[in-house]
XYZ file of C-alpha atoms in Angstrom:
147
model
C 87.131 -40.407 103.189
C 85.533 -43.352 105.004
C 87.889 -45.709 103.205
C 90.956 -43.698 104.344
C 89.658 -43.584 107.909
C 89.072 -47.356 107.893
C 92.581 -47.966 106.558
C 94.058 -45.712 109.247
C 92.170 -47.571 111.987
C 93.296 -50.947 110.611
C 96.957 -49.897 110.555
C 96.695 -48.479 114.080
C 95.063 -51.669 115.383
C 97.767 -53.839 113.800
C 100.596 -51.737 115.182
C 99.092 -51.677 118.691
C 98.491 -55.431 118.713
C 101.997 -55.962 117.378
C 103.430 -54.050 120.357
C 101.492 -56.199 122.798
C 102.521 -59.494 121.218
C 105.946 -60.860 122.120
C 107.602 -63.127 119.574
C 109.371 -66.218 120.880
C 112.801 -65.006 119.702
C 112.440 -61.737 121.675
C 111.353 -63.514 124.860
C 114.924 -64.639 125.568
C 116.434 -61.204 124.885
C 117.631 -59.159 127.879
C 115.313 -56.426 129.188
C 115.735 -52.980 127.576
C 117.566 -51.588 130.622
C 120.397 -54.092 130.120
C 122.314 -53.701 126.913
C 124.576 -56.281 125.411
C 128.256 -55.444 125.475
C 129.595 -54.131 122.174
C 131.981 -56.405 120.359
C 135.511 -56.145 121.700
C 134.343 -54.976 125.153
C 134.331 -57.574 127.919
C 130.938 -58.094 129.545
C 130.627 -57.928 133.334
C 130.965 -61.263 135.053
C 128.126 -62.957 136.874
C 129.752 -62.169 140.260
C 128.994 -58.448 139.792
C 132.570 -57.224 139.345
C 133.105 -54.710 136.592
C 135.586 -54.904 133.785
C 138.491 -52.462 133.635
C 137.355 -48.994 132.491
C 137.971 -47.976 128.928
C 139.788 -44.715 128.148
C 136.467 -42.892 127.590
C 135.143 -43.843 131.054
C 135.660 -41.554 134.037
C 137.612 -42.985 136.953
C 136.954 -42.043 140.580
C 139.873 -42.174 142.978
C 139.614 -41.962 146.754
C 142.165 -40.194 148.951
C 144.429 -42.414 150.981
C 144.751 -42.069 154.735
C 142.412 -40.804 157.411
C 141.216 -37.184 157.551
C 142.732 -34.990 160.245
C 140.517 -34.329 163.262
C 140.678 -32.096 166.293
C 139.566 -32.685 169.858
C 135.929 -31.691 170.465
C 135.251 -28.560 172.462
C 132.134 -26.895 173.824
C 130.688 -24.503 171.249
C 130.548 -20.884 172.333
C 129.215 -19.258 169.151
C 132.083 -16.784 169.547
C 130.374 -14.904 172.374
C 132.692 -13.043 174.722
C 132.349 -12.705 178.464
C 130.480 -9.512 179.294
C 129.936 -7.408 182.391
C 126.670 -5.555 182.929
C 124.905 -3.766 185.771
C 121.217 -3.768 186.564
C 118.450 -4.437 189.058
C 117.424 -7.974 190.025
C 113.832 -8.985 189.390
C 112.423 -12.311 190.596
C 109.538 -13.740 188.555
C 108.573 -17.150 189.958
C 111.657 -19.349 189.534
C 113.240 -16.867 187.114
C 116.052 -14.590 188.278
C 116.287 -11.677 185.864
C 118.666 -8.753 185.568
C 116.951 -5.686 184.151
C 119.395 -3.300 182.431
C 118.824 -0.169 180.350
C 118.851 -2.161 177.088
C 118.006 -5.803 177.811
C 116.574 -8.232 180.330
C 118.953 -11.085 181.137
C 117.834 -14.390 182.610
C 120.609 -15.178 185.087
C 121.633 -18.849 184.989
C 123.860 -20.685 187.465
C 124.503 -21.087 191.173
C 125.754 -17.503 191.605
C 122.317 -16.205 190.595
C 120.413 -18.392 193.070
C 121.167 -16.234 196.142
C 120.033 -12.911 194.652
C 116.987 -11.002 195.989
C 114.491 -8.832 194.144
C 115.433 -5.150 194.043
C 119.203 -5.663 194.507
C 121.430 -3.595 192.226
C 124.303 -5.837 191.058
C 127.196 -6.061 188.611
C 127.206 -9.414 186.785
C 129.930 -11.017 184.665
C 128.904 -13.929 182.451
C 128.630 -15.525 179.041
C 125.502 -15.216 176.848
C 123.925 -18.616 176.165
C 121.210 -18.323 173.485
C 120.872 -22.126 173.300
C 119.731 -22.396 176.935
C 116.073 -23.409 177.089
C 114.055 -21.746 179.824
C 110.436 -20.843 180.536
C 111.694 -17.385 181.573
C 111.450 -14.287 179.378
C 114.805 -12.735 178.515
C 118.234 -13.603 177.142
C 120.071 -16.322 179.102
C 123.353 -15.302 180.727
C 125.551 -17.944 182.412
C 126.789 -16.086 185.466
C 130.471 -16.223 186.438
C 130.487 -13.580 189.194
C 128.011 -11.294 190.952
C 129.041 -8.227 193.010
C 126.925 -5.446 194.571
C 126.803 -2.293 192.463
């Protein structure tokens, strides 16, 4: 048993040291990531250009021309203009319209002249992207009329 174990260790040591040693004839060989071209296949040139693809290679083609574009427009997220009625509430710099279902933060010059307690009819476009310190859903006001 000891003799078999010693033989196994000797073989392992030789194979490990053989992997670490590099013979002189292998030193000039290309690294493993670069393979030599098979016979009959042209090798790539030193300038980096590739040889013509062989029938087994896949070929990528690019479309000709420029893609069609359209003129940019302001995104609306497909919201439609709405008309709602409610009571104006002023909270600091925030002008809010309190309705039965929602509180709107009124945005725009038309909202600036409103007073707390007024009952008004407002037409505008919801603007969920509008950043505001106010609490409520932003509504860009088009028109305001007394209700």
